[in-house]
Amino acid sequence: MNADDMKLMERLVKVAEGAFDGHLSILKFTTNWRVSFETPSRREDIDAMAVGVTFKEAALTLLNRIQFANPIR
């Protein structure tokens, strides 16, 4: 992980602690990364996670999802 990835990780942890009771799941597969503020227990849960070829892509996808789900006014 590079410095940008570490900043994203810190941001994910802050969001997880502040809005998701600390839950943060990060999975690394052969071909992609998956990130979620839930704990996956079924294959469907894994399929629903934000996905990216890189950690950065998956993390930004997740952060964008929650930003649009809960817009700041």
C-alpha angles and dihedrals in degrees: 000000000000130000093273091052091050091052090051090049091052090049092050091050092050092050091045092051094044102043111011105046089257096300115149126154123189120182127186118200130177093267106022151009126244126199132185143161089227134071108247116225101165136040088251090059090054091048090054094054121106107267135202141160087239132034089246093055093049093045094049091047090055094046090049090050093056093042091057093041091053108025116196112238 
